[in-house]
Amino acid sequence: MSVLIVVEHDNQAPRENFRYALAAAGQLGGQIEALVIGENCRAVADIVSHAPGLAAVRVAENIAYKNGLAENCAPLIAEQVGEITHVIMAAGSLARMWLPRAAALADSQMISEIIGIEAADTFVRPIYAGNAFTTVQSLDAVKFLSIRTTAFEPVTGDADTPCKVTAITSGGDSGLTEFIGERVSALERPELTAAQIIISGGRGVGSADNFKLLEALADKLGAGIGASRAAVDEGYAPNDFQVGQTGKIVAPDLYMAVGISGAIQHLAGIRDSKCIVAINKDADAPIFEIADYGLVGDLFEIIPQLQAALEE
Amino acid sequence: MKALVTVKRVIDPYVKVRVRADGLDVEKNDVKMAMNPFCENALEEALRWKDNGVVTEVVAMSAGGADTAETLRMALAMGADRAILVNTEMLPVPLIAAKLIAAVARREKPEVIWMGKQAADGDFNQTGQMVAALLGWGQGLFLSAATLEDGTVSADSEVDNGIVNVRIKLPCVLTADLRLNQPRYATLPNIMKARRKPMEELTAADLGVDLSPRLKVLRVSEPPPRPSGRKVADAQELVRVLREEAKVLS
């Protein structure tokens, strides 16, 4: 058995989600290697080579990989399989762009967003927005897996000696797609998938301006800010704030849902939080069914009161 | 130019699913079914491209049992010109669905395939990417905007940290996010008209696609329940319980 972890990075350093994929790889057993695809990304490979439990790092550098276009990167991943039995990656938008495309090229049915490993071919994953779990056995020779980070504990620390880094030759530009640009949200607060505390606003917050109320509280607590789909659709918050089935899946120590009624799709994204608090003026809102602590009332009164109480 | 749109029949995403007694699936008998919401956005966008004159024909396709025809009739009622039903007893997993779609695409030769970014049942988020891989086409994923310009599609893709804009050559596969548009309703006259629109029926064998299973479902279970919570009286009490009971605040 031989596992290949595809590393997400910014051409300078790996994203921390790599360490969750490493944890999952450790559960599978066998030899573990990492694959770094990018442009001038040797530094990333060198950092990765210090991660514990890795046998080798493969690095593919090409200008065509600079912006992570799947049309260029997925064929390279598919070409790696050879002796490899498992290709894994932390779930996220990059894994969604790369892995299904690579899996199809390798004629494998990818298994996405797994939350448990029962055997080398048997995995647990949520379906129906997390309202059911399914245990599936892969019948393919090579398994492509994305790992839901909230279900794994990251591997910490570094090995005493780095493993070998090998440059691999690579294809190039498919010519199918061109990267034009990106509009990235400035991150002044903890990233949602890593935040220990998240304060999320819903339609009840009422406007983009009112979201500033949540910001003040978030700053006080060092919290990340999230939003329900309804709030994003209304333009109160940007799309990358969205928590839920089709947004981000989060698992902070404390999740505060403010003015969120609790659609099935939202609950799917917060279910693994350690403690859920709901603040809503509708005492019958479904969010109270999943919350550890509920406070019924007007958020515009409660949020300032909360800030005052936190100062005591 | 022709657009192929895929529509999947799923349990209505607002219905709470229950695990079936045999623990191998969720209960689908006497459960309200609907068109997968993301497929509605995909279809709507293709129809808008037709309204704008950039698309001349919208072909809807789906794969599944006989009741899948109902979902295709809905697509025709929304405005698709004709439909293709691939009759399969089992709902195919993404790779097999992708092979069926790619095979239909090779027959139909559309210049764009519009799909939902994921299905609300399996939550895989794979099929569009796999179709693009099998056809060797470019992919525009999780789109909140897409415009046709000089034989390319300028597409806004919703990713973890914001939005990425890419330019994709035709032919290509595009997958819709919910913020792409607001799907139209099928009006009663259009529902009547849809009954007379053509629906072709094919089998996997017609398309040369092997339906052998790739994934075996061993078990479907309820997620572990969260311990029931309680209401607190006010903000002061909330801060106190978060500090002292839950110990999630310092």
XYZ file of C-alpha atoms in Angstrom:
562
model
C 0.000 0.000 0.000
C 1.261 3.437 -0.881
C -0.433 6.746 -0.206
C 0.148 9.997 -2.099
C -0.945 13.239 -0.420
C -1.557 16.143 -2.767
C -0.469 19.294 -0.943
C -2.384 22.565 -1.102
C -0.085 25.613 -0.918
C 0.523 29.170 -2.125
C 3.900 28.418 -3.805
C 5.610 29.489 -0.553
C 4.272 27.276 2.235
C 1.857 24.362 2.559
C -1.620 25.062 3.905
C -2.162 23.584 7.331
C -4.887 21.318 5.925
C -2.026 19.182 4.564
C -1.445 17.944 8.135
C -5.035 16.616 8.336
C -4.517 14.677 5.116
C -1.308 13.349 6.667
C -3.323 12.129 9.669
C -5.729 10.286 7.373
C -2.805 8.812 5.425
C -1.370 7.538 8.711
C -4.626 5.702 9.410
C -4.382 3.968 6.041
C -0.843 2.783 6.734
C 1.834 1.877 4.216
C 4.339 4.236 2.646
C 3.272 7.885 2.518
C 4.517 10.346 -0.078
C 3.549 13.929 -0.814
C 3.068 15.669 -4.153
C 3.663 19.398 -4.507
C 2.467 20.972 -7.759
C 3.137 24.628 -8.480
C 5.490 27.234 -9.848
C 8.799 27.876 -8.052
C 7.443 25.818 -5.201
C 10.611 23.992 -4.146
C 10.416 25.851 -0.803
C 7.005 24.246 -0.184
C 8.430 20.801 -0.914
C 11.318 21.461 1.497
C 8.922 22.434 4.288
C 6.729 19.412 3.564
C 9.770 17.101 3.628
C 10.091 17.764 7.373
C 6.594 16.474 8.138
C 6.630 13.310 10.264
C 5.916 9.976 8.603
C 6.696 10.989 5.038
C 8.864 8.695 2.902
C 9.353 11.090 -0.013
C 8.159 14.305 -1.615
C 7.571 14.673 -5.328
C 7.669 18.205 -6.672
C 6.459 19.337 -10.086
C 7.270 22.916 -11.046
C 5.899 24.560 -14.157
C 4.517 27.992 -15.005
C 1.372 26.146 -16.151
C 0.744 25.111 -12.524
C 1.033 28.630 -11.114
C -2.663 29.267 -10.656
C -3.748 25.720 -9.945
C -5.849 25.179 -13.069
C -7.202 21.632 -12.901
C -6.901 21.182 -16.679
C -3.105 21.373 -16.209
C -2.683 19.834 -12.747
C -5.120 16.893 -12.771
C -3.356 14.938 -15.578
C -0.114 15.150 -13.593
C -1.852 13.688 -10.516
C -3.387 10.893 -12.616
C 0.055 10.072 -14.076
C 1.485 9.547 -10.587
C -0.653 6.559 -9.678
C 1.658 3.712 -10.813
C 2.400 2.008 -7.486
C 0.142 4.375 -5.564
C -3.034 2.867 -4.062
C -4.511 6.013 -2.444
C -4.428 9.630 -3.555
C -5.687 11.934 -0.829
C -6.190 15.629 -0.325
C -7.843 17.819 2.289
C -11.371 18.680 1.121
C -11.787 22.232 -0.140
C -12.292 24.035 -3.410
C -8.870 23.008 -4.752
C -9.531 19.326 -4.023
C -12.927 19.699 -5.729
C -11.270 21.132 -8.842
C -8.372 18.682 -9.064
C -9.291 15.279 -7.672
C -12.496 14.328 -9.535
C -10.796 15.295 -12.776
C -7.699 13.251 -11.906
C -9.826 10.314 -10.702
C -11.827 10.216 -13.939
C -8.582 10.231 -15.949
C -7.475 7.240 -13.851
C -10.930 5.608 -14.213
C -11.562 5.675 -10.475
C -14.714 6.654 -8.568
C -13.449 9.276 -6.141
C -14.876 9.284 -2.627
C -15.260 12.850 -1.443
C -15.394 14.437 2.004
C -14.744 11.298 4.020
C -15.104 11.569 7.802
C -13.895 8.101 8.746
C -11.629 5.289 7.574
C -12.787 1.765 8.472
C -10.375 -0.137 6.251
C -8.053 0.643 3.356
C -11.038 0.358 0.999
C -13.912 1.335 3.311
C -14.822 4.889 4.192
C -17.579 6.833 5.954
C -18.985 10.008 4.457
C -22.013 12.208 5.022
C -24.830 12.334 2.470
C -28.026 14.437 2.320
C -26.352 17.451 3.934
C -25.071 15.334 6.797
C -28.509 13.964 7.687
C -27.225 10.457 7.047
C -23.825 8.793 7.023
C -22.911 6.160 4.489
C -20.164 3.563 4.735
C -18.898 2.672 1.276
C -16.406 0.189 -0.062
C -14.357 1.247 -3.058
C -14.065 -1.421 -5.742
C -11.395 0.521 -7.655
C -7.669 -0.323 -7.667
C -6.684 3.261 -6.874
C -8.727 5.200 -4.354
C -9.038 8.957 -4.676
C -10.166 10.490 -1.386
C -10.813 13.953 -0.042
C -10.678 14.292 3.723
C -13.050 16.485 5.703
C -10.585 18.165 8.037
C -13.103 18.599 10.875
C -13.143 14.813 11.327
C -9.378 14.330 11.735
C -6.756 15.534 14.215
C -3.804 17.143 12.430
C -0.353 15.587 12.699
C 1.862 18.048 14.550
C 5.602 18.448 14.914
C 8.436 17.705 12.529
C 10.704 14.779 11.795
C 14.350 14.940 12.897
C 15.571 14.562 9.344
C 13.738 15.619 6.204
C 12.795 13.019 3.602
C 14.036 13.062 0.034
C 12.577 15.597 -2.401
C 12.460 14.489 -6.031
C 11.658 16.714 -8.973
C 9.282 15.077 -11.442
C 8.789 16.015 -15.058
C 5.518 17.457 -15.984
C 3.159 18.184 -18.820
C 2.350 21.793 -19.310
C -0.438 24.083 -20.385
C -3.528 22.317 -21.717
C -4.577 25.522 -23.444
C -8.166 24.836 -22.393
C -8.494 27.446 -19.675
C -6.789 30.688 -18.772
C -6.542 32.216 -15.321
C -7.640 35.857 -15.485
C -7.659 37.030 -11.886
C -9.056 36.591 -8.425
C -10.940 38.638 -5.890
C -9.733 37.366 -2.555
C -11.321 38.452 0.690
C -8.839 40.178 2.998
C -8.587 38.010 6.078
C -8.499 40.162 9.175
C -9.867 37.357 11.308
C -9.194 33.653 11.763
C -10.005 31.487 8.760
C -13.338 29.721 9.320
C -12.042 26.184 8.937
C -9.342 26.859 11.552
C -11.131 29.275 13.919
C -11.774 28.221 17.524
C -14.726 30.550 17.827
C -17.092 31.498 14.993
C -19.862 34.047 15.089
C -22.252 33.615 12.192
C -25.028 35.909 11.072
C -28.189 35.052 9.202
C -31.041 36.842 7.503
C -32.108 38.131 10.927
C -29.074 40.412 11.010
C -30.901 42.442 8.375
C -28.156 44.263 6.470
C -24.458 44.360 5.597
C -24.161 47.329 7.946
C -25.621 45.375 10.832
C -22.969 42.692 10.308
C -20.580 45.216 11.908
C -22.291 44.411 15.203
C -21.006 40.858 14.843
C -17.555 42.124 13.890
C -17.154 44.009 17.144
C -18.068 40.895 19.107
C -15.814 38.721 16.939
C -12.881 41.066 17.527
C -13.434 40.867 21.259
C -13.380 37.042 21.160
C -10.747 36.578 18.442
C -13.464 34.845 16.455
C -13.990 34.214 12.765
C -17.150 35.487 11.069
C -19.484 33.254 9.129
C -22.854 33.637 7.462
C -25.824 31.564 6.447
C -26.664 31.171 2.779
C -29.634 33.474 3.224
C -27.369 36.257 4.526
C -24.924 35.730 1.651
C -27.757 35.717 -0.903
C -29.024 39.003 0.542
C -25.537 40.479 0.107
C -24.919 40.963 3.833
C -21.667 38.955 3.652
C -19.352 37.645 0.903
C -19.769 34.099 -0.420
C -16.610 32.761 1.199
C -18.219 33.446 4.600
C -20.934 30.878 3.887
C -21.173 27.994 6.330
C -23.202 24.934 5.390
C -23.688 22.029 3.016
C -22.366 23.934 0.029
C -20.241 26.428 1.915
C -17.642 25.717 4.546
C -17.902 22.836 6.984
C -16.677 24.068 10.350
C -16.001 22.546 13.759
C -14.948 25.282 16.183
C -15.049 25.018 19.984
C -17.810 27.618 20.005
C -20.241 28.394 17.169
C -22.630 31.277 17.756
C -25.522 31.406 15.307
C -27.037 34.878 15.393
C -30.318 35.518 13.599
C -30.013 32.156 11.821
C -33.161 30.048 11.665
C -31.245 26.825 10.971
C -32.007 25.359 7.558
C -30.954 21.708 7.108
C -28.174 22.918 4.815
C -26.753 25.256 7.449
C -26.940 22.711 10.255
C -24.951 20.348 8.016
C -21.999 22.700 8.224
C -21.900 23.177 11.998
C -22.901 19.791 13.401
C -19.374 18.920 14.569
C -18.881 22.127 16.562
C -18.081 21.434 20.218
C -20.601 23.966 21.534
C -23.387 25.633 19.557
C -25.156 28.762 20.774
C -28.280 30.080 19.063
C -29.558 33.619 19.429
C -32.878 34.170 17.703
C -36.105 36.003 18.403
C -38.170 33.081 17.081
C -38.312 30.523 19.915
C -39.448 27.846 17.442
C -36.504 28.277 15.040
C -34.981 24.865 14.145
C -31.532 26.110 15.196
C -32.595 25.659 18.835
C -32.977 21.906 18.250
C -29.252 21.532 17.612
C -27.976 24.280 19.953
C -26.393 23.469 23.312
C -27.502 26.861 24.606
C -30.316 28.937 23.217
C -31.164 32.544 23.946
C -34.501 33.810 22.667
C -34.574 37.523 22.005
C -33.699 40.446 19.781
C -30.100 40.152 18.613
C -29.767 43.937 18.481
C -30.289 44.033 22.249
C -28.481 40.798 23.069
C -25.208 41.386 21.201
C -24.363 44.609 23.077
C -25.401 42.920 26.344
C -23.098 40.016 25.522
C -20.213 42.393 24.940
C -20.884 44.060 28.261
C -21.128 40.702 30.047
C -17.826 39.580 28.501
C -16.095 42.612 29.979
C -17.176 41.768 33.513
C -24.962 26.703 -30.535
C -26.333 23.832 -28.543
C -26.380 23.524 -24.747
C -26.732 20.181 -22.985
C -28.079 20.490 -19.447
C -28.105 17.664 -16.912
C -30.889 17.501 -14.331
C -30.952 15.080 -11.422
C -34.029 13.842 -9.583
C -33.389 13.919 -5.830
C -35.357 13.844 -2.600
C -36.649 17.371 -2.048
C -33.744 18.994 -0.162
C -36.155 20.552 2.334
C -37.483 17.150 3.377
C -35.753 15.552 6.352
C -34.454 12.171 5.222
C -34.876 8.985 7.253
C -32.681 5.923 7.080
C -34.455 2.892 5.569
C -35.179 -0.070 7.841
C -32.595 -2.279 6.110
C -29.866 0.317 6.734
C -28.716 0.335 3.118
C -30.273 3.559 1.880
C -32.552 6.382 2.933
C -36.324 5.976 2.590
C -37.434 7.009 -0.906
C -40.968 5.599 -0.950
C -43.711 8.197 -0.573
C -41.105 10.928 -0.241
C -41.418 14.207 -2.129
C -38.940 14.370 -5.000
C -37.611 17.473 -6.752
C -35.138 18.629 -9.347
C -31.738 19.058 -7.674
C -31.539 22.813 -6.881
C -28.135 23.316 -8.520
C -29.436 21.675 -11.706
C -32.266 24.227 -11.714
C -29.649 27.008 -11.704
C -27.765 25.282 -14.528
C -30.934 24.926 -16.606
C -31.973 28.517 -15.897
C -28.612 29.813 -17.121
C -28.807 27.777 -20.327
C -32.341 29.097 -20.887
C -31.151 32.672 -20.338
C -28.403 32.106 -22.899
C -31.143 30.954 -25.253
C -33.300 33.994 -24.406
C -30.251 36.156 -25.236
C -29.704 34.373 -28.534
C -26.271 32.884 -27.751
C -27.763 29.390 -27.515
C -30.160 28.037 -30.138
C -31.155 24.747 -28.550
C -31.302 23.494 -24.955
C -31.283 19.715 -24.536
C -31.991 18.373 -21.041
C -30.777 14.930 -20.011
C -31.034 12.743 -16.956
C -30.313 9.169 -15.947
C -32.419 7.032 -13.659
C -35.595 5.000 -13.417
C -38.884 5.661 -15.212
C -39.945 8.363 -12.719
C -36.952 10.426 -13.863
C -39.087 11.319 -16.900
C -41.118 13.515 -14.553
C -38.052 15.617 -13.747
C -37.241 15.892 -17.452
C -40.845 17.024 -18.146
C -40.247 19.767 -15.579
C -37.094 20.791 -17.459
C -39.147 20.894 -20.690
C -41.814 22.944 -18.929
C -39.172 25.436 -17.803
C -38.138 25.821 -21.448
C -35.779 23.067 -22.589
C -36.433 22.130 -26.251
C -36.135 18.359 -25.922
C -35.023 15.723 -23.453
C -32.945 12.560 -23.305
C -33.652 9.968 -20.631
C -31.028 7.326 -20.000
C -32.930 4.458 -18.405
C -30.951 2.903 -15.571
C -32.384 1.028 -12.620
C -29.814 2.337 -10.186
C -28.897 5.981 -9.739
C -25.370 5.930 -11.117
C -22.388 7.109 -9.027
C -20.604 10.218 -10.374
C -18.066 8.402 -12.572
C -20.743 6.311 -14.293
C -23.075 9.308 -14.577
C -20.161 11.211 -16.121
C -19.593 8.416 -18.641
C -23.275 8.473 -19.626
C -23.212 12.252 -19.982
C -19.956 12.206 -21.969
C -21.437 9.543 -24.278
C -24.554 11.652 -24.876
C -22.295 14.660 -25.485
C -20.380 12.731 -28.160
C -23.696 12.092 -29.966
C -25.211 15.520 -29.459
C -22.035 17.595 -29.859
C -23.098 20.496 -27.649
C -20.719 23.420 -27.279
C -21.499 23.780 -23.619
C -22.686 21.379 -20.926
C -24.371 23.088 -17.978
C -24.563 21.056 -14.778
C -25.272 21.646 -11.086
C -22.128 21.832 -8.991
C -23.326 19.035 -6.738
C -26.402 16.966 -6.029
C -28.254 17.432 -2.754
C -28.434 13.652 -2.193
C -24.910 12.263 -2.672
C -23.105 15.593 -2.045
C -20.173 14.330 -4.137
C -19.393 17.486 -6.171
C -17.590 15.459 -8.862
C -19.699 14.734 -11.928
C -19.047 17.954 -13.887
C -15.311 17.689 -13.318
C -15.400 14.038 -14.457
C -17.390 14.825 -17.624
C -14.852 17.529 -18.489
C -11.981 15.079 -17.898
C -13.558 12.336 -20.033
C -14.195 14.731 -22.914
C -10.865 16.550 -22.525
C -12.711 19.851 -22.168
C -12.147 22.817 -19.895
C -14.168 23.104 -16.690
C -15.724 26.109 -14.998
C -16.853 25.128 -11.523
C -19.115 26.543 -8.785
C -20.004 29.494 -10.998
C -21.763 32.612 -9.773
C -21.394 34.345 -13.166
C -20.668 33.222 -16.719
C -20.695 35.171 -19.981
C -19.946 34.093 -23.512
C -17.311 36.234 -25.269
C -15.665 35.401 -28.630
C -15.905 31.641 -28.376
C -14.811 31.573 -24.748
C -16.658 31.684 -21.441
C -15.614 34.200 -18.821
C -16.531 32.522 -15.567
C -16.514 33.534 -11.895
C -15.772 30.506 -9.763
C -16.634 30.619 -6.047
C -13.657 29.211 -4.136
C -12.616 28.978 -0.469
C -11.136 32.449 -0.199
C -13.135 34.475 -2.717
C -13.778 34.379 -6.439
C -11.482 33.255 -9.267
C -12.135 34.465 -12.810
C -11.136 32.109 -15.620
C -11.557 32.160 -19.387
C -12.553 28.766 -20.782
C -12.473 27.686 -24.428
C -15.559 26.121 -25.983
C -16.630 23.378 -25.835
C -16.602 23.235 -22.047
C -18.396 22.011 -18.935
C -19.825 24.607 -16.551
C -21.229 23.866 -13.096
C -23.696 26.190 -11.409
C -23.687 27.534 -7.864
C -26.884 28.782 -6.258
C -25.937 32.430 -6.638
C -25.713 32.167 -10.433
C -29.357 33.116 -10.930
C -32.914 32.704 -9.712
C -34.557 29.792 -11.562
C -37.882 30.505 -13.262
C -41.122 28.711 -12.484
C -42.809 26.528 -15.024
C -46.153 28.108 -15.924
C -49.260 25.984 -16.458
C -49.384 26.601 -20.256
C -45.715 25.623 -20.463
C -46.353 22.487 -18.409
C -49.082 21.587 -20.948
C -46.763 22.362 -23.877
C -43.994 20.253 -22.350
C -46.136 17.127 -22.788
C -45.700 17.411 -26.537
C -41.975 18.074 -26.531
C -39.803 15.144 -27.639
C -38.193 12.850 -25.072
C -35.745 10.264 -26.383
C -35.101 7.171 -24.283
C -31.730 5.463 -24.305
C -30.040 2.736 -22.302
C -26.502 2.529 -20.983
C -25.957 -0.253 -23.544
C -26.996 2.120 -26.368
C -24.282 4.457 -25.118
C -21.696 1.714 -24.599
C -21.310 2.509 -20.892
C -20.514 -0.236 -18.382
C -22.758 -0.011 -15.320
C -20.721 -2.374 -13.112
C -20.655 -0.996 -9.579
C -17.631 1.046 -8.517
C -18.743 1.671 -4.987
C -20.530 -0.721 -2.666
C -22.785 0.747 0.010
C -22.231 -1.297 3.166
C -24.363 0.768 5.493
C -26.410 3.944 5.833
C -26.916 5.256 9.338
C -28.255 8.197 11.272
C -25.585 10.663 12.390
C -24.945 10.511 16.143
C -27.462 12.802 17.854
C -26.247 15.888 19.666
C -27.154 15.952 23.347
C -30.221 18.131 23.804
C -29.506 21.683 24.804
C -31.339 24.208 26.939
C -32.421 27.817 26.877
C -30.719 30.443 28.998
C -32.373 33.567 30.363
C -30.075 36.359 29.257
C -26.650 37.413 28.007
C -25.100 37.308 31.482
C -26.184 33.711 31.994
C -24.974 32.780 28.515
C -21.482 34.121 29.193
C -21.449 32.346 32.562
C -22.417 28.918 31.140
C -19.978 29.276 28.259
C -17.195 29.965 30.767
C -18.115 27.583 33.551
C -20.049 24.670 31.987
C -18.923 24.458 28.381
C -15.509 25.977 29.136
C -15.272 27.400 25.627
C -14.663 30.986 26.777
C -11.863 32.144 29.045
